[in-house]
């Protein structure tokens, strides 16, 4: 049981770290999909099958596609990206320091905590039980989540929709250098 | 070391990888994906406490994770739509160049 956990952790953390280190965006996105699949494998390992399949459907299936589309739509020529500025190097060093400090604090806190022993038998939740719990106790929350998803996706569509008139009439300030009036 | 400790350490690792990515990268898409990794780490904690807790209520941790996944999906959709809107405006999605909120 524990060796499987180590394998899953290696897959999950390795691909996530590689995704954050690589400079090719497409490779990063694909590695992150592997990492999300690793998280789904962890859920399967822990006995939460329903959540694992939800993770696969939502992350590996849906969000990955949205991310890949965003990467392809915002692609630019790679020549600019090959030069690493000193400022971004400094920022990366700071980020790694901060992340290492946070990791050290969390690990120390976890290792020094004594948890209650786990329940003798593993908890099980069948799909029927989950459905009943969702619909009975958490029915209001389910409705609110549906509302949030509807509003968020409508808002996302409106935000990303092209506005042709505006694009033609007033070109963006950042794309064109400001014109000097003679 | 109990399995619960191991699970929490693994999720700490995932959280910190996401944090480092969100802070270090200058590409907006990768920053958003770093935040997604941190959300996933939080979900792993929910499942770990549900599985190895002293007296688990059937399905409680799973319900938490389901709602968190739904909200994370909405957040990712809005975030990526914002990125595309910024790209159309600036022809660029580097964070350093998005320094104005001008319409």
Short mmCIF file of C-alpha atoms in Angstrom, two decimals:
data_model
loop_
_atom_site.label_atom_id
_atom_site.label_comp_id
_atom_site.label_asym_id
_atom_site.label_seq_id
_atom_site.Cartn_x
_atom_site.Cartn_y
_atom_site.Cartn_z
CA UNK A 1 0.00 0.00 0.00
CA UNK A 2 2.75 2.45 0.97
CA UNK A 3 5.00 1.69 -2.07
CA UNK A 4 2.06 2.50 -4.34
CA UNK A 5 1.69 5.81 -2.52
CA UNK A 6 5.36 6.58 -3.12
CA UNK A 7 5.01 5.78 -6.82
CA UNK A 8 1.94 8.03 -7.11
CA UNK A 9 3.72 10.82 -5.24
CA UNK A 10 6.75 10.51 -7.50
CA UNK A 11 4.55 10.78 -10.61
CA UNK A 12 2.55 13.68 -9.20
CA UNK A 13 5.39 15.77 -7.75
CA UNK A 14 7.89 14.97 -10.49
CA UNK A 15 5.63 16.00 -13.33
CA UNK A 16 4.43 19.09 -11.45
CA UNK A 17 8.01 20.21 -10.76
CA UNK A 18 9.07 19.56 -14.34
CA UNK A 19 6.04 21.50 -15.59
CA UNK A 20 6.98 24.51 -13.50
CA UNK A 21 10.64 24.36 -14.59
CA UNK A 22 10.27 23.82 -18.35
CA UNK A 23 10.27 26.80 -20.67
CA UNK A 24 8.07 25.26 -23.34
CA UNK A 25 4.46 26.08 -22.45
CA UNK A 26 2.94 23.13 -24.32
CA UNK A 27 5.23 20.70 -22.49
CA UNK A 28 4.31 22.36 -19.19
CA UNK A 29 0.60 21.99 -19.90
CA UNK A 30 0.94 18.33 -20.88
CA UNK A 31 3.04 17.56 -17.80
CA UNK A 32 0.44 19.25 -15.62
CA UNK A 33 -2.20 16.96 -17.09
CA UNK A 34 -0.01 14.03 -15.99
CA UNK A 35 0.21 15.59 -12.55
CA UNK A 36 -3.59 15.93 -12.30
CA UNK A 37 -3.93 12.31 -13.37
CA UNK A 38 -1.51 11.49 -10.54
CA UNK A 39 -3.81 13.30 -8.10
CA UNK A 40 -6.69 11.20 -9.44
CA UNK A 41 -4.57 8.09 -8.85
CA UNK A 42 -4.04 9.24 -5.26
CA UNK A 43 -7.80 9.54 -4.78
CA UNK A 44 -8.21 6.00 -6.13
CA UNK A 45 -5.48 4.83 -3.74
CA UNK A 46 -7.30 6.44 -0.83
CA UNK A 47 -10.56 4.76 -1.77
CA UNK A 48 -12.41 7.83 -3.02
CA UNK A 49 -13.33 6.47 -6.43
CA UNK A 50 -16.10 8.96 -7.14
CA UNK A 51 -13.81 11.93 -6.51
CA UNK A 52 -11.11 10.31 -8.64
CA UNK A 53 -13.45 10.09 -11.59
CA UNK A 54 -14.67 13.63 -11.00
CA UNK A 55 -11.03 14.75 -10.99
CA UNK A 56 -10.35 12.94 -14.25
CA UNK A 57 -13.48 14.38 -15.88
CA UNK A 58 -12.96 17.94 -14.70
CA UNK A 59 -9.18 18.35 -14.70
CA UNK A 60 -7.79 15.79 -17.15
CA UNK A 61 -10.74 16.18 -19.46
CA UNK A 62 -12.05 19.73 -19.31
CA UNK A 63 -9.58 22.14 -17.71
CA UNK A 64 -6.67 20.64 -19.67
CA UNK A 65 -8.47 21.40 -22.93
CA UNK A 66 -9.20 24.97 -21.85
CA UNK A 67 -5.55 25.42 -20.83
CA UNK A 68 -4.24 24.00 -24.10
CA UNK A 69 -6.55 26.28 -26.07
CA UNK A 70 -5.42 29.28 -24.05
CA UNK A 71 -1.76 28.35 -24.63
CA UNK A 72 -2.30 28.00 -28.36
CA UNK A 73 -4.37 31.17 -28.64
CA UNK A 74 -1.80 33.28 -26.81
CA UNK A 75 1.25 31.76 -28.49
CA UNK A 76 3.95 34.14 -29.61
CA UNK A 77 7.25 33.68 -31.35
CA UNK A 78 9.67 31.84 -29.14
CA UNK A 79 12.63 34.12 -29.88
CA UNK A 80 11.73 36.64 -27.20
CA UNK A 81 11.42 33.92 -24.60
CA UNK A 82 14.91 32.52 -25.05
CA UNK A 83 16.52 35.43 -23.21
CA UNK A 84 16.19 35.24 -19.44
CA UNK A 85 16.34 38.63 -17.81
CA UNK A 86 18.28 39.09 -14.58
CA UNK A 87 15.12 40.41 -12.92
CA UNK A 88 13.27 37.20 -13.59
CA UNK A 89 16.22 35.19 -12.32
CA UNK A 90 16.12 37.14 -9.07
CA UNK A 91 12.37 36.62 -8.84
CA UNK A 92 12.79 32.88 -9.38
CA UNK A 93 15.41 32.71 -6.63
CA UNK A 94 13.10 34.58 -4.25
CA UNK A 95 10.20 32.31 -5.18
CA UNK A 96 12.21 29.17 -4.51
CA UNK A 97 13.38 30.54 -1.17
CA UNK A 98 9.83 31.41 -0.14
CA UNK A 99 8.51 28.01 -1.26
CA UNK A 100 11.31 26.18 0.55
CA UNK A 101 10.61 28.13 3.75
CA UNK A 102 6.89 27.38 3.53
CA UNK A 103 7.66 23.71 2.89
CA UNK A 104 9.99 23.61 5.90
CA UNK A 105 7.41 25.22 8.19
CA UNK A 106 4.60 22.94 7.02
CA UNK A 107 6.75 19.80 7.25
CA UNK A 108 7.92 20.69 10.74
CA UNK A 109 4.33 21.32 11.82
CA UNK A 110 3.11 18.04 10.30
CA UNK A 111 5.94 15.93 11.69
CA UNK A 112 5.58 17.35 15.19
CA UNK A 113 1.82 16.70 15.31
CA UNK A 114 0.48 13.50 16.78
CA UNK A 115 -2.75 12.62 15.01
CA UNK A 116 -5.42 10.37 16.43
CA UNK A 117 -5.04 6.83 15.10
CA UNK A 118 -7.06 6.11 12.00
CA UNK A 119 -10.41 4.38 12.26
CA UNK A 120 -10.05 0.59 12.30
CA UNK A 121 -11.82 0.05 8.99
CA UNK A 122 -11.49 2.32 6.01
CA UNK A 123 -14.49 4.55 5.37
CA UNK A 124 -16.50 3.65 2.32
CA UNK A 125 -18.94 5.78 0.42
CA UNK A 126 -20.92 4.31 -2.43
CA UNK A 127 -22.14 6.50 -5.24
CA UNK A 128 -25.69 6.09 -3.93
CA UNK A 129 -24.71 7.39 -0.49
CA UNK A 130 -22.84 10.31 -2.01
CA UNK A 131 -25.81 11.17 -4.17
CA UNK A 132 -28.22 11.04 -1.26
CA UNK A 133 -25.93 13.17 0.91
CA UNK A 134 -25.49 15.71 -1.88
CA UNK A 135 -29.20 15.98 -2.53
CA UNK A 136 -30.44 15.89 1.07
CA UNK A 137 -27.98 17.61 3.40
CA UNK A 138 -26.10 19.65 0.85
CA UNK A 139 -28.89 20.41 -1.59
CA UNK A 140 -28.63 24.16 -1.06
CA UNK A 141 -24.88 24.13 -1.58
CA UNK A 142 -25.33 22.10 -4.75
CA UNK A 143 -27.76 24.69 -6.12
CA UNK A 144 -25.36 27.50 -5.26
CA UNK A 145 -22.48 25.68 -6.99
CA UNK A 146 -24.63 25.27 -10.07
CA UNK A 147 -25.40 28.98 -9.99
CA UNK A 148 -21.71 29.86 -9.55
CA UNK A 149 -20.72 27.65 -12.48
CA UNK A 150 -23.40 29.15 -14.72
CA UNK A 151 -22.48 32.73 -13.87
CA UNK A 152 -18.74 32.06 -14.11
CA UNK A 153 -18.96 30.35 -17.49
CA UNK A 154 -21.25 33.04 -18.89
CA UNK A 155 -18.85 35.67 -17.59
CA UNK A 156 -15.89 33.82 -19.09
CA UNK A 157 -17.61 33.72 -22.47
CA UNK A 158 -18.36 37.44 -22.34
CA UNK A 159 -14.80 38.26 -21.24
CA UNK A 160 -13.19 36.21 -23.98
CA UNK A 161 -15.64 37.13 -26.74
CA UNK A 162 -14.18 39.25 -29.53
CA UNK A 163 -15.36 42.80 -29.77
CA UNK A 164 -14.72 43.57 -33.42
CA UNK A 165 -15.87 47.17 -33.48
CA UNK A 166 -13.74 48.12 -30.54
CA UNK A 167 -10.69 46.34 -31.95
CA UNK A 168 -10.91 48.23 -35.21
CA UNK A 169 -11.84 51.66 -33.95
CA UNK A 170 -9.34 51.99 -31.11
CA UNK A 171 -6.14 49.96 -31.34
CA UNK A 172 -4.72 49.09 -27.95
CA UNK A 173 -2.20 51.41 -26.35
CA UNK A 174 0.30 48.68 -25.60
CA UNK A 175 0.49 47.30 -29.11
CA UNK A 176 1.27 50.58 -30.84
CA UNK A 177 3.79 53.15 -29.76
CA UNK A 178 2.12 56.45 -28.86
CA UNK A 179 2.00 58.85 -31.78
CA UNK A 180 3.58 62.20 -31.30
CA UNK A 181 1.58 65.12 -32.55
CA UNK A 182 3.65 67.44 -34.72
CA UNK B 1 5.21 7.76 10.53
CA UNK B 2 1.57 7.09 9.76
CA UNK B 3 0.06 7.17 6.26
CA UNK B 4 -1.69 10.41 7.22
CA UNK B 5 1.67 12.07 7.81
CA UNK B 6 2.89 10.83 4.44
CA UNK B 7 -0.18 12.13 2.63
CA UNK B 8 0.14 15.52 4.29
CA UNK B 9 3.83 15.73 3.38
CA UNK B 10 3.05 14.86 -0.23
CA UNK B 11 0.39 17.54 -0.39
CA UNK B 12 2.85 20.00 1.18
CA UNK B 13 5.25 19.21 -1.64
CA UNK B 14 2.58 19.77 -4.28
CA UNK B 15 1.48 23.02 -2.61
CA UNK B 16 5.03 24.37 -2.52
CA UNK B 17 5.71 23.42 -6.15
CA UNK B 18 2.58 25.33 -7.07
CA UNK B 19 3.60 28.27 -4.89
CA UNK B 20 7.08 28.42 -6.41
CA UNK B 21 5.60 28.26 -9.90
CA UNK B 22 3.02 30.95 -9.19
CA UNK B 23 5.68 33.27 -7.78
CA UNK B 24 8.52 32.56 -10.19
CA UNK B 25 6.98 32.30 -13.64
CA UNK B 26 6.21 35.39 -15.65
CA UNK B 27 3.72 33.67 -17.94
CA UNK B 28 0.19 34.31 -16.71
CA UNK B 29 -1.07 30.86 -17.75
CA UNK B 30 1.62 29.15 -15.67
CA UNK B 31 0.79 31.33 -12.66
CA UNK B 32 -2.83 30.23 -12.93
CA UNK B 33 -1.76 26.60 -13.22
CA UNK B 34 0.41 26.99 -10.12
CA UNK B 35 -2.70 28.15 -8.26
CA UNK B 36 -4.56 25.10 -9.59
CA UNK B 37 -1.78 22.89 -8.19
CA UNK B 38 -2.19 24.52 -4.77
CA UNK B 39 -5.95 23.86 -4.89
CA UNK B 40 -5.24 20.23 -5.74
CA UNK B 41 -2.93 19.98 -2.74
CA UNK B 42 -5.75 21.24 -0.51
CA UNK B 43 -8.09 18.61 -1.99
CA UNK B 44 -5.54 15.89 -1.25
CA UNK B 45 -5.59 17.01 2.39
CA UNK B 46 -9.38 16.72 2.53
CA UNK B 47 -9.25 13.17 1.20
CA UNK B 48 -6.34 12.22 3.47
CA UNK B 49 -8.18 13.42 6.60
CA UNK B 50 -11.35 11.68 5.45
CA UNK B 51 -9.52 8.39 4.85
CA UNK B 52 -7.28 8.36 7.91
CA UNK B 53 -9.32 10.41 10.36
CA UNK B 54 -10.34 8.96 13.73
CA UNK B 55 -14.07 8.80 13.05
CA UNK B 56 -14.87 9.55 9.43
CA UNK B 57 -18.42 10.51 8.59
CA UNK B 58 -19.33 8.69 5.41
CA UNK B 59 -18.64 10.82 2.40
CA UNK B 60 -17.99 14.12 4.18
CA UNK B 61 -14.48 14.68 2.83
CA UNK B 62 -15.56 13.62 -0.63
CA UNK B 63 -18.40 16.16 -0.66
CA UNK B 64 -15.91 18.88 0.30
CA UNK B 65 -13.60 17.89 -2.55
CA UNK B 66 -16.44 17.76 -5.07
CA UNK B 67 -17.47 21.32 -4.26
CA UNK B 68 -13.84 22.48 -4.29
CA UNK B 69 -13.31 20.92 -7.73
CA UNK B 70 -16.44 22.65 -9.06
CA UNK B 71 -15.33 26.05 -7.79
CA UNK B 72 -11.79 25.48 -9.08
CA UNK B 73 -13.19 24.70 -12.52
CA UNK B 74 -15.14 27.95 -12.53
CA UNK B 75 -12.02 29.84 -11.40
CA UNK B 76 -9.90 28.29 -14.14
CA UNK B 77 -12.45 29.17 -16.81
CA UNK B 78 -12.70 32.80 -15.69
CA UNK B 79 -8.92 33.08 -15.30
CA UNK B 80 -8.18 31.78 -18.76
CA UNK B 81 -10.85 34.03 -20.27
CA UNK B 82 -9.20 37.00 -18.53
CA UNK B 83 -5.83 35.92 -19.92
CA UNK B 84 -7.24 35.81 -23.44
CA UNK B 85 -8.82 39.24 -22.95
CA UNK B 86 -5.48 40.65 -21.73
CA UNK B 87 -3.71 39.04 -24.68
CA UNK B 88 -6.11 40.64 -27.15
CA UNK B 89 -5.50 43.99 -25.53
CA UNK B 90 -1.71 43.84 -25.10
CA UNK B 91 -0.61 41.11 -27.57
CA UNK B 92 1.39 39.74 -24.67
CA UNK B 93 0.67 37.72 -21.54
CA UNK B 94 3.80 38.47 -19.52
CA UNK B 95 2.91 39.60 -16.04
CA UNK B 96 5.55 42.34 -16.02
CA UNK B 97 3.86 44.07 -18.92
CA UNK B 98 0.37 44.02 -17.44
CA UNK B 99 0.92 46.91 -15.11
CA UNK B 100 -2.03 49.11 -15.96
CA UNK B 101 -5.72 48.71 -15.36
CA UNK B 102 -6.58 51.17 -18.11
CA UNK B 103 -9.64 50.27 -20.17
#
